[in-house]
Coordinates of C-alpha atoms in Angstrom, one line a residue:
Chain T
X105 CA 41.4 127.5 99.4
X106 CA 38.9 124.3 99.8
X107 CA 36.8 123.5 97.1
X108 CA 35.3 120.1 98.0
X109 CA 33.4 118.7 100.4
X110 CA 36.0 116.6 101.7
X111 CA 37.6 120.1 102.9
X112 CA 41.0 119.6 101.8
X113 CA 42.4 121.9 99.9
X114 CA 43.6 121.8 96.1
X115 CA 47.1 122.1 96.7
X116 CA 46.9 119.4 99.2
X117 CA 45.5 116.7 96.8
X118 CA 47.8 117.8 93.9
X119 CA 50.4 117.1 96.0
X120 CA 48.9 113.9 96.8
X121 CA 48.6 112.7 93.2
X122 CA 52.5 114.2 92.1
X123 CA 53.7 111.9 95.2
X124 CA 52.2 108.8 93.5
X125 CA 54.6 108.9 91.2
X126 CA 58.2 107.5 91.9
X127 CA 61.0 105.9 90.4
X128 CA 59.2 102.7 90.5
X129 CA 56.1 103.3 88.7
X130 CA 57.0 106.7 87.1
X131 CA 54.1 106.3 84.3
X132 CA 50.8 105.3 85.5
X133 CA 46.4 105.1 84.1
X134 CA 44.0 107.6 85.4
X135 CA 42.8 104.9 87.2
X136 CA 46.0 104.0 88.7
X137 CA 47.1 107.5 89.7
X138 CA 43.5 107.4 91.7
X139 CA 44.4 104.5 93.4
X140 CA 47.2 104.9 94.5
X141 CA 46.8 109.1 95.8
X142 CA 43.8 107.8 97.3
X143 CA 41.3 110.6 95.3
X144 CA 38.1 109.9 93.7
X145 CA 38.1 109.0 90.3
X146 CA 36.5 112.2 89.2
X147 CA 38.8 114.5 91.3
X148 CA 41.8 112.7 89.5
X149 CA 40.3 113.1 86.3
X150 CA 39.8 117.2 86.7
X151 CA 42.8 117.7 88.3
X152 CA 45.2 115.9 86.1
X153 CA 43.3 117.8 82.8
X154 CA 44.4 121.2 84.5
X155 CA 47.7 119.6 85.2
X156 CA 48.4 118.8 81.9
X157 CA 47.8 122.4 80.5
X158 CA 50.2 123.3 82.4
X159 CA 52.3 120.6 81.6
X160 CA 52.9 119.3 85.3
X161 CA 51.6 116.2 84.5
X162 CA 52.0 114.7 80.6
X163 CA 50.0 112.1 78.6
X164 CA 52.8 109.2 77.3
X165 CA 51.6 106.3 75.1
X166 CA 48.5 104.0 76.6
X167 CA 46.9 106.0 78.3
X168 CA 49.8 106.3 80.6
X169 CA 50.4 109.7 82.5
X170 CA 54.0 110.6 83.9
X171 CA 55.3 114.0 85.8
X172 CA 56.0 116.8 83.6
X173 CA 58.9 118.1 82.3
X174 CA 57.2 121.6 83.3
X175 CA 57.2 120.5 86.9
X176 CA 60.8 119.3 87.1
X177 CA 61.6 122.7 85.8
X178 CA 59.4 125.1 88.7
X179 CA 61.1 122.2 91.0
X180 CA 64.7 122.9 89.9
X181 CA 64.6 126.5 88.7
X182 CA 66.3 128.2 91.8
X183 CA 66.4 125.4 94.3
X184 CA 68.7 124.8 96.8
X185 CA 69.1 121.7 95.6
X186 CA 70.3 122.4 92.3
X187 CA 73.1 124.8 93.6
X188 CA 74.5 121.6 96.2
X189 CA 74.0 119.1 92.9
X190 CA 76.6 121.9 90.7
X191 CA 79.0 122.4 93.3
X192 CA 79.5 119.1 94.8
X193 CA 79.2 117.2 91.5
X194 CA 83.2 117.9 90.4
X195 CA 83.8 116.3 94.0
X196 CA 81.8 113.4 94.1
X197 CA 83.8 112.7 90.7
X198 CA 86.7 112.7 92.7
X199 CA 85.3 110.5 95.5
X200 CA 83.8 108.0 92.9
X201 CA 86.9 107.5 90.6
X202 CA 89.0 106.9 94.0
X203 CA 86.1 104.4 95.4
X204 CA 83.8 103.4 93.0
X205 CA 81.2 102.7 95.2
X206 CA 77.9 104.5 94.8
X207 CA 78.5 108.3 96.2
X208 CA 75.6 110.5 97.0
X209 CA 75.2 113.7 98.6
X210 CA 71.9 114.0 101.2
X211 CA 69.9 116.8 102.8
X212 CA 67.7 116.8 106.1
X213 CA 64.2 118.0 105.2
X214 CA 61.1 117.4 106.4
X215 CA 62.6 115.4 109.5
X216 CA 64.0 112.8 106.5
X217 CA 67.1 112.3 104.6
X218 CA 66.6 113.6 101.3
X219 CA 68.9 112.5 98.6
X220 CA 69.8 115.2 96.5
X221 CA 72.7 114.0 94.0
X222 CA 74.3 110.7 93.5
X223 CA 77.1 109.0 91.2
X224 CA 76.4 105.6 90.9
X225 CA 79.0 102.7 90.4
X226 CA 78.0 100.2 87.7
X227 CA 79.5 96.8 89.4
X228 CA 77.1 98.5 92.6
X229 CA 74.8 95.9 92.5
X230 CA 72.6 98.0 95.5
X231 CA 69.5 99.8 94.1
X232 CA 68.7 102.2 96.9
X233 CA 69.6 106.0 97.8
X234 CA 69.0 107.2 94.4
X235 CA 68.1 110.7 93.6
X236 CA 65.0 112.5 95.4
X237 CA 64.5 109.3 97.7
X238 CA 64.1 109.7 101.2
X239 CA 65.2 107.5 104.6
X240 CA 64.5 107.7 107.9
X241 CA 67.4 109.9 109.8
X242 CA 68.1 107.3 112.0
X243 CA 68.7 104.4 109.8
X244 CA 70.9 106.4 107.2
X245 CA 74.6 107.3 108.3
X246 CA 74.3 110.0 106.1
X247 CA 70.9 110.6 108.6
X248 CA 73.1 110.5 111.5
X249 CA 75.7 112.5 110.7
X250 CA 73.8 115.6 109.6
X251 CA 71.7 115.0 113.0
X252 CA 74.8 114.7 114.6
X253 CA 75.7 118.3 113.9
X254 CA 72.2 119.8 114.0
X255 CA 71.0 122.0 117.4
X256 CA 69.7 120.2 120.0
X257 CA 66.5 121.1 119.8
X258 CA 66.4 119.9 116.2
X259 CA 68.1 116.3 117.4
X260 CA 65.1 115.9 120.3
X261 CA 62.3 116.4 117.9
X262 CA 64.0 114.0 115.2
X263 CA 64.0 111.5 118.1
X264 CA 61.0 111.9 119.6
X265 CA 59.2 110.4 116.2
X266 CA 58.5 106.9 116.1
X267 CA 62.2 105.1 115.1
X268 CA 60.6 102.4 112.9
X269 CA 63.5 99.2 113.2
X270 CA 64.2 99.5 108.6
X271 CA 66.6 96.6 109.3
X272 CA 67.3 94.4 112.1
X273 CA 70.8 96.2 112.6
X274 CA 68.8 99.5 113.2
X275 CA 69.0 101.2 115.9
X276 CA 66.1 102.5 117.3
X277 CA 66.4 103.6 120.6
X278 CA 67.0 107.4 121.1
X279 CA 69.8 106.6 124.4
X280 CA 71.8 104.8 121.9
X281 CA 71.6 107.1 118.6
X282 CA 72.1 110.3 121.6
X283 CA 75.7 108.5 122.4
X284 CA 76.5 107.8 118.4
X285 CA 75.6 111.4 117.9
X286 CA 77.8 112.6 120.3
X287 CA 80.4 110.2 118.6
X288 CA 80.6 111.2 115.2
X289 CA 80.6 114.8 116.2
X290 CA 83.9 113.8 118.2
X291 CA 85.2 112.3 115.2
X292 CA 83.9 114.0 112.4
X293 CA 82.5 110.9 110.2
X294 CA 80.3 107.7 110.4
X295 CA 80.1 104.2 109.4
X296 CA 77.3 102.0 111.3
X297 CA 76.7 98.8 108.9
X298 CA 73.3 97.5 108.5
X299 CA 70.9 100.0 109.7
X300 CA 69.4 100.7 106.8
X301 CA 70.2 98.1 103.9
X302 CA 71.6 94.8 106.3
X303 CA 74.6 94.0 103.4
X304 CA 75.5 97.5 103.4
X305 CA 77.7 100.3 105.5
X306 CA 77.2 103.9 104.7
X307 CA 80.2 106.3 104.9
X308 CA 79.0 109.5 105.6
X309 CA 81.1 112.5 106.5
X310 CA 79.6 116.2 107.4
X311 CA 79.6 119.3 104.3
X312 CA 79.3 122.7 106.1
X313 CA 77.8 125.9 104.3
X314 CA 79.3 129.5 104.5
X315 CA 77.4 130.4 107.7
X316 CA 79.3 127.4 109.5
X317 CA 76.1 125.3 109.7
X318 CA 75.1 121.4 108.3
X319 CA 74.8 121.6 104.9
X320 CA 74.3 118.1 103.1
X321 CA 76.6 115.0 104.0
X322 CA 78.7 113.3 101.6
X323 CA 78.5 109.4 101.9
X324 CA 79.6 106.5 100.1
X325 CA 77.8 102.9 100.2
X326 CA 79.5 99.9 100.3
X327 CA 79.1 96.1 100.8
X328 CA 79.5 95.9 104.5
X329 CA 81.6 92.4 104.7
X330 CA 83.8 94.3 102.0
X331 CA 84.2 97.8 102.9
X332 CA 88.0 99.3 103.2
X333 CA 86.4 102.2 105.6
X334 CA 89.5 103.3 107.0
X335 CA 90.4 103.8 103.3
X336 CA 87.3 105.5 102.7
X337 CA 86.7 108.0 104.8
X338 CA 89.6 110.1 103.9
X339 CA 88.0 110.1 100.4
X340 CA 85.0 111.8 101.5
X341 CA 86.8 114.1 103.8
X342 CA 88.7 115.5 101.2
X343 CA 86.3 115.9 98.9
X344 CA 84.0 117.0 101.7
X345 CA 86.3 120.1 102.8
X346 CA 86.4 121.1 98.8
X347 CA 82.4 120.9 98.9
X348 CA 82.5 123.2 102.0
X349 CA 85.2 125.4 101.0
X350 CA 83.1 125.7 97.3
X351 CA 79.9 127.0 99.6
X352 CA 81.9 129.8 101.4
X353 CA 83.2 127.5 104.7
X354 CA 85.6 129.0 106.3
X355 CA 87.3 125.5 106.6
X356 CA 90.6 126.1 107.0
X357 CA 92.9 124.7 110.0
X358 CA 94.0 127.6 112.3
X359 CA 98.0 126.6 112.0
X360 CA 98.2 125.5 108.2
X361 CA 100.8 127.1 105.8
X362 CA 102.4 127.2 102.8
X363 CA 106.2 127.6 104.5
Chain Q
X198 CA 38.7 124.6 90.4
X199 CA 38.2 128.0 91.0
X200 CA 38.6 130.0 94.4
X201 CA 38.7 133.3 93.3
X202 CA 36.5 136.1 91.7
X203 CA 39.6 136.2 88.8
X204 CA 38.5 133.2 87.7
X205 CA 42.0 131.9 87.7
X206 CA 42.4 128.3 89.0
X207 CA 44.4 127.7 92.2
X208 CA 46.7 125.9 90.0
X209 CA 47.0 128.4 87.7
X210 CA 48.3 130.6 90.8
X211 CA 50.9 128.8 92.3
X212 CA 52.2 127.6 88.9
X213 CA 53.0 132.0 88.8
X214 CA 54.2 132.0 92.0
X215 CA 56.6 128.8 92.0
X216 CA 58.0 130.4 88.1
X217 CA 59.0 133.8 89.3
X218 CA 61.6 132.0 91.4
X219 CA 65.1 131.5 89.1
X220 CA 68.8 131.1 89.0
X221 CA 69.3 134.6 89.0
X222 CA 66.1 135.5 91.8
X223 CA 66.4 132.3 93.9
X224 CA 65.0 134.0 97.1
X225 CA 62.7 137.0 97.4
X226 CA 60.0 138.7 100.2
X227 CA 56.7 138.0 100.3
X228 CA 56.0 141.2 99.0
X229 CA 58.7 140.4 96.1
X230 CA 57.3 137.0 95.3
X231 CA 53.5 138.9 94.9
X232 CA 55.1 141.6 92.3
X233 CA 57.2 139.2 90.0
X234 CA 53.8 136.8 90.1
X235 CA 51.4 139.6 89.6
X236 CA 49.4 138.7 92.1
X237 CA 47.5 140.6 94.8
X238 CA 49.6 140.5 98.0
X239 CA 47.0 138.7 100.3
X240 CA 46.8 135.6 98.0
X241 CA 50.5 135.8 97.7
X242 CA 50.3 135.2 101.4
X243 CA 47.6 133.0 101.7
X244 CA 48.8 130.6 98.8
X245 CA 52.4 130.7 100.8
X246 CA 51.5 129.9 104.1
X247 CA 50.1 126.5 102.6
X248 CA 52.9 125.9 100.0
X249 CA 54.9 126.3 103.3
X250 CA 53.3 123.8 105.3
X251 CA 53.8 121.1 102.4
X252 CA 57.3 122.2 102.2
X253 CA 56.9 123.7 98.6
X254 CA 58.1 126.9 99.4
X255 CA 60.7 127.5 102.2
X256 CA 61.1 130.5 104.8
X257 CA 65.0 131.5 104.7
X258 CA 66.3 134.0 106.5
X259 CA 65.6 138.1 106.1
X260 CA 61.5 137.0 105.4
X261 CA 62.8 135.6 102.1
X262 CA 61.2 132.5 100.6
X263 CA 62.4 129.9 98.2
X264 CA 61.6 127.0 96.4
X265 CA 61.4 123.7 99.0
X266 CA 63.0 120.7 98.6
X267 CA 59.9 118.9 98.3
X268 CA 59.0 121.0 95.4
X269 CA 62.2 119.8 94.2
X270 CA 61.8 116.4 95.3
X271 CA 58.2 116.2 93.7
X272 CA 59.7 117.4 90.3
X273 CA 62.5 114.8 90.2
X274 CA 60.8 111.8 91.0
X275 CA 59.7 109.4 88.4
X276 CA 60.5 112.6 86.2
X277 CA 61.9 112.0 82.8
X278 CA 64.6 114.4 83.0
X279 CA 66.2 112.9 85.6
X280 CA 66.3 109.4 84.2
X281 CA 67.6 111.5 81.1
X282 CA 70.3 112.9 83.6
X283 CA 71.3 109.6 84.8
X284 CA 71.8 107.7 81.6
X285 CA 73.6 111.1 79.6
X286 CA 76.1 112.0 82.8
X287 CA 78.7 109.7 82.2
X288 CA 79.2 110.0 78.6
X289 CA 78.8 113.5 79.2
X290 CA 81.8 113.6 81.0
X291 CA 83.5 112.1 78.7
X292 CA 82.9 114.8 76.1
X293 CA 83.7 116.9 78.9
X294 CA 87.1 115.7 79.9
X295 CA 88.1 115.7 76.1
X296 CA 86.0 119.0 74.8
X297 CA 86.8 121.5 78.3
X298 CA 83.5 123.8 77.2
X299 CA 80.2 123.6 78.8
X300 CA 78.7 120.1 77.9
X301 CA 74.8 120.7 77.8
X302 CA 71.6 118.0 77.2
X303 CA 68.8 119.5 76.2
X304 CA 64.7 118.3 75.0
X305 CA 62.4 120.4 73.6
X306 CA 59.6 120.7 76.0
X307 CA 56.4 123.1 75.4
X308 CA 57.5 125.0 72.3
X309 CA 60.8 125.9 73.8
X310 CA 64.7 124.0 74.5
X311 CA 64.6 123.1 78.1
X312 CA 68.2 121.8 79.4
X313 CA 67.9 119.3 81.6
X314 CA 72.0 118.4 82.2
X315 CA 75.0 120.5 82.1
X316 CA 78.5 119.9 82.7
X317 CA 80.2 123.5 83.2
X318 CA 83.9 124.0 82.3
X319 CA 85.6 126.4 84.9
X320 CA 87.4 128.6 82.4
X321 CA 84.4 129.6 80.0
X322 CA 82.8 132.6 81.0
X323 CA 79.4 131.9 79.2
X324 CA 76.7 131.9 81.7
X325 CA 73.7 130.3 80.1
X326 CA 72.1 127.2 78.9
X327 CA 71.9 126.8 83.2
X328 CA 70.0 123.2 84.3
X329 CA 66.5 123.8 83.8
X330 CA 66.6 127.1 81.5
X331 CA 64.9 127.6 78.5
X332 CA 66.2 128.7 75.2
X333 CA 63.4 129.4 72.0
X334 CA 64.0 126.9 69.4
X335 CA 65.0 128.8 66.5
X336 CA 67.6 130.2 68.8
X337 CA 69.5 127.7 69.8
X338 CA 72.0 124.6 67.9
X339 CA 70.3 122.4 70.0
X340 CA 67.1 123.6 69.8
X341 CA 67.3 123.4 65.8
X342 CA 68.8 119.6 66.0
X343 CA 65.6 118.7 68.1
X344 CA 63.2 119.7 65.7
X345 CA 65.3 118.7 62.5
X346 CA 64.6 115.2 63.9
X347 CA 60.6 116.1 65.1
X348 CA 57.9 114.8 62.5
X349 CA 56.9 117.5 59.9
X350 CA 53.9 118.6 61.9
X351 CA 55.8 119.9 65.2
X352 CA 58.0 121.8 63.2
X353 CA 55.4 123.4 61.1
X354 CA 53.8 124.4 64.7
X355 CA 57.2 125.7 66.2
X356 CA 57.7 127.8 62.8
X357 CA 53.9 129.2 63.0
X358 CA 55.3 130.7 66.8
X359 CA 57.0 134.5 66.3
X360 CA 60.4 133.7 65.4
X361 CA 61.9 136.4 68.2
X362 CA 65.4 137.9 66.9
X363 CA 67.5 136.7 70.3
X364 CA 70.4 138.4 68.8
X365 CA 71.8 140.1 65.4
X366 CA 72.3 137.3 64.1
X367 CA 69.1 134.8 65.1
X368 CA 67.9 133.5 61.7
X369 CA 64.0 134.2 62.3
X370 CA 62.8 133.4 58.3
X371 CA 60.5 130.3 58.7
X372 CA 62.0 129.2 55.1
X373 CA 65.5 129.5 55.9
X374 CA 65.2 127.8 59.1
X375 CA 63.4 125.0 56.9
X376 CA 66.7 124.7 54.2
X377 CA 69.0 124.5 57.6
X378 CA 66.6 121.6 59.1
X379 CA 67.0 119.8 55.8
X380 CA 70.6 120.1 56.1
X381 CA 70.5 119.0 59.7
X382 CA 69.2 116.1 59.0
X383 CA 71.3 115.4 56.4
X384 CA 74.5 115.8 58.4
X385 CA 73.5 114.9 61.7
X386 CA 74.6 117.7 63.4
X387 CA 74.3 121.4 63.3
X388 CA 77.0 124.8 64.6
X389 CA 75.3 127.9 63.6
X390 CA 77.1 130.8 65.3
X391 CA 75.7 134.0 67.4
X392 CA 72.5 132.7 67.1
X393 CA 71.5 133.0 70.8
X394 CA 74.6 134.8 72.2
X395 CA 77.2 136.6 69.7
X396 CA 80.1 135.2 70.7
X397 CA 79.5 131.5 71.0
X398 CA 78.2 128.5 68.8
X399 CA 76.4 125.8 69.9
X400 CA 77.5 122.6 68.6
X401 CA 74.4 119.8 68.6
X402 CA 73.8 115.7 67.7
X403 CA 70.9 114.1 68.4
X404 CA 70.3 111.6 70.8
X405 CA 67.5 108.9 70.2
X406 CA 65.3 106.7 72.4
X407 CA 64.3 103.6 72.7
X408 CA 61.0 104.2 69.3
X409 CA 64.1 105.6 67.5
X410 CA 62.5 109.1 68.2
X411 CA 64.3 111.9 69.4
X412 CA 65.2 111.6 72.6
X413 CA 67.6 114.9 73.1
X414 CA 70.4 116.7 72.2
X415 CA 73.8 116.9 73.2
X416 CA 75.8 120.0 72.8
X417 CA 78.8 122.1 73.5
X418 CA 78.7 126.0 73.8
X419 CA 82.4 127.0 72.7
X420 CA 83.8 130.6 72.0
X421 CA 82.6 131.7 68.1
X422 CA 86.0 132.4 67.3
X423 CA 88.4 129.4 68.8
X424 CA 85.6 127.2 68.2
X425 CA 87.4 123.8 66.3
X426 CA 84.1 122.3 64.8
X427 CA 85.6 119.7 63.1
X428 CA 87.5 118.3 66.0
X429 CA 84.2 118.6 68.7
X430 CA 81.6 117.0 66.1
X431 CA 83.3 113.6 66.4
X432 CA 83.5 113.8 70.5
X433 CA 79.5 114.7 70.5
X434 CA 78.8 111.8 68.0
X435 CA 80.7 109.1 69.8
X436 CA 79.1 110.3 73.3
X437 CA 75.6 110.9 71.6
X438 CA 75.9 106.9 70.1
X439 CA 77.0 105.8 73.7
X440 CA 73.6 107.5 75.5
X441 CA 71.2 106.8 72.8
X442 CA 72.4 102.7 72.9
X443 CA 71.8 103.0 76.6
X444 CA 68.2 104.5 76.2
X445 CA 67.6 101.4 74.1
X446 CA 67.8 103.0 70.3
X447 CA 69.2 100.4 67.7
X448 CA 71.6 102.4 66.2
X449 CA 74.5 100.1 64.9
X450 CA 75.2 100.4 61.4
X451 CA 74.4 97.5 59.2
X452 CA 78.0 96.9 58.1
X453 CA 79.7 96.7 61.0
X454 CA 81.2 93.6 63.2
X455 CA 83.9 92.4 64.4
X456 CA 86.0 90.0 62.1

């Protein structure tokens, strides 16, 4: 699979370049797009030709190259991510007219939180957790929470990374995020302010898929000096049961009736 | 770029093997995933095992794979569609909460209608225009609004493709399509029944960017025969107006100001 010198292999450096681009600097130069994957000029240059027949990556005004529609298409055809964005997006409506904070729905993957869908609120003036970013699991409630109710083994190897401090309100040693874990599972949601924005407190609460098992968490962010989180959090439970019950959850408390 | 005796690139290969996965096949074997791609079985499993270890493909369980969420991830980011998405969803709803049908956004993208947003309505039972599905051109309301608005060129280009007969009644003569473009463009918005599924009509405005090109289209799919045109138009206008000020299109009408 290695056609360079350098030995690494073709997928490897596409995926370099089609990680340069983010919501920040979605359109970039030849040149640019080099720099900033890290691949020599002429390596960008043949790649991103054969890209662009297949319309992974596209040419825009300037000389500027963006991703391609082609490649959000192979991304979202069939992804799990696409079936979570359809069936929790009637429920996040609910969450957001009742809040109207920014709500987002996140993923573990690749031992980070992965944001997979998101309503934003307009007089929000926060411009982080937007769609297809990532945060570290332990300075993200939303992080926590789906840690919280991952096996063990899981939990260990998520700790035993390197817990960069994101904020000064992070918490970054493994004792301390052990005993939060064992909290939220206890009580079934989480609001730690600061750890990963310090003027801000995610609400996250856990979504459970058919087999019983984590599936996303649902979280709202606030403006931690401002935050109603008692109010909150029965928001995103609600809406959180309907998300679970929508993916085949067997959700239901043993002794509730209709009488 | 090339790896393989075939001649094909490596790109060429996984760009088969991440589109045989769809809404309809979102998992499959290994063995699967080589037949729909029509490739041998051994680089089926050699190109795998590396789209696995960037997280591009994902092992489920049962031996089946899928598409990753950094596939997904890598396809979202700095990706038109999604900033598309994020503008269009709110003033999608609205046509939604006053229309009840599926509420679609579409661009054309490659010679074909690619939608990019949907809003589904619970109580139709049309199952198409799905995120990130195609539709040919000629076959679609939306498909036909795009192109009425694309310089002369494009469409002659789209026209020279074979003009596929999706259903009875798919209009597939290059000059007829040409009067209805005219028309298009005269009106501003197009419903031509059954012609990509018998029973429903698109309905389609265009939505412009920021160059006062066509940016997309907005459409409902309604039932052919309870379909109120009249009454639907004006909700897609309004809505279509709303997203095509936010993408930065100058669209207020000389005349008008408040007195």
């Amino acid at each position: 699979m290695n056609d360079s010198t350098s030995g690494e292999s073709v997928i490897s450096r596409v995926v370099r370049l089609m990680s340069a681009f983010d919501r920040s600097v979605p359109t970039m130069t030849l040149s640019g797009l080099a720099r900033r994957s890290g691949l020599p000029l002429t390596t960008t240059h043949r790649l991103v030709q054969e890209l662009a027949r297949h319309g992974l990556i596209e040419k825009v005004s300037n000389d500027k190259l963006r991703v391609g529609m082609r490649m959000w298409e192979l991304g979202a055809r069939g992804s799990t991510a696409l079936g979570l964005q359809e069936v929790a997006l009637p429920f996040m409506e609910d969450v957001q007219a009742t809040v109207r904070q920014h709500t987002t729905l996140a993923v573990l993957d690749r031992g980070s939180v992965l944001y997979v869908e998101r309503l934003s609120a307009p007089e929000s003036p926060l411009d982080a957790a937007h769609i297809a970013q990532r945060m570290p699991v332990h300075a993200a409630s939303s992080g926590l929470v789906l840690l919280a109710f991952s096996d063990g083994a899981y939990q260990e190897e998520i700790l035993a990374q390197p817990l960069e401090a994101v904020t000064p309100d992070t918490v970054t040693d493994p004792a301390i995020i052990r005993r939060h874990l064992a909290e939220i599972r206890a009580r079934g949601h989480v609001a730690i302010p600061g750890i990963g924005h310090m003027d801000w407190v995610g609400i996250a609460v856990p979504v459970f898929g058919a087999s019983g098992r984590i599936a996303a968490s649902l979280n709202a962010i606030v403006p931690r000096h401002e935050a109603n989180v008692p109010a909150i959090i029965p928001s995103l439970l609600t809406a959180a049961h309907g998300i679970s019950r929508s993916l085949g959850a067997d959700n239901r408390l043993p002794g509730s009736r209709r009488l």
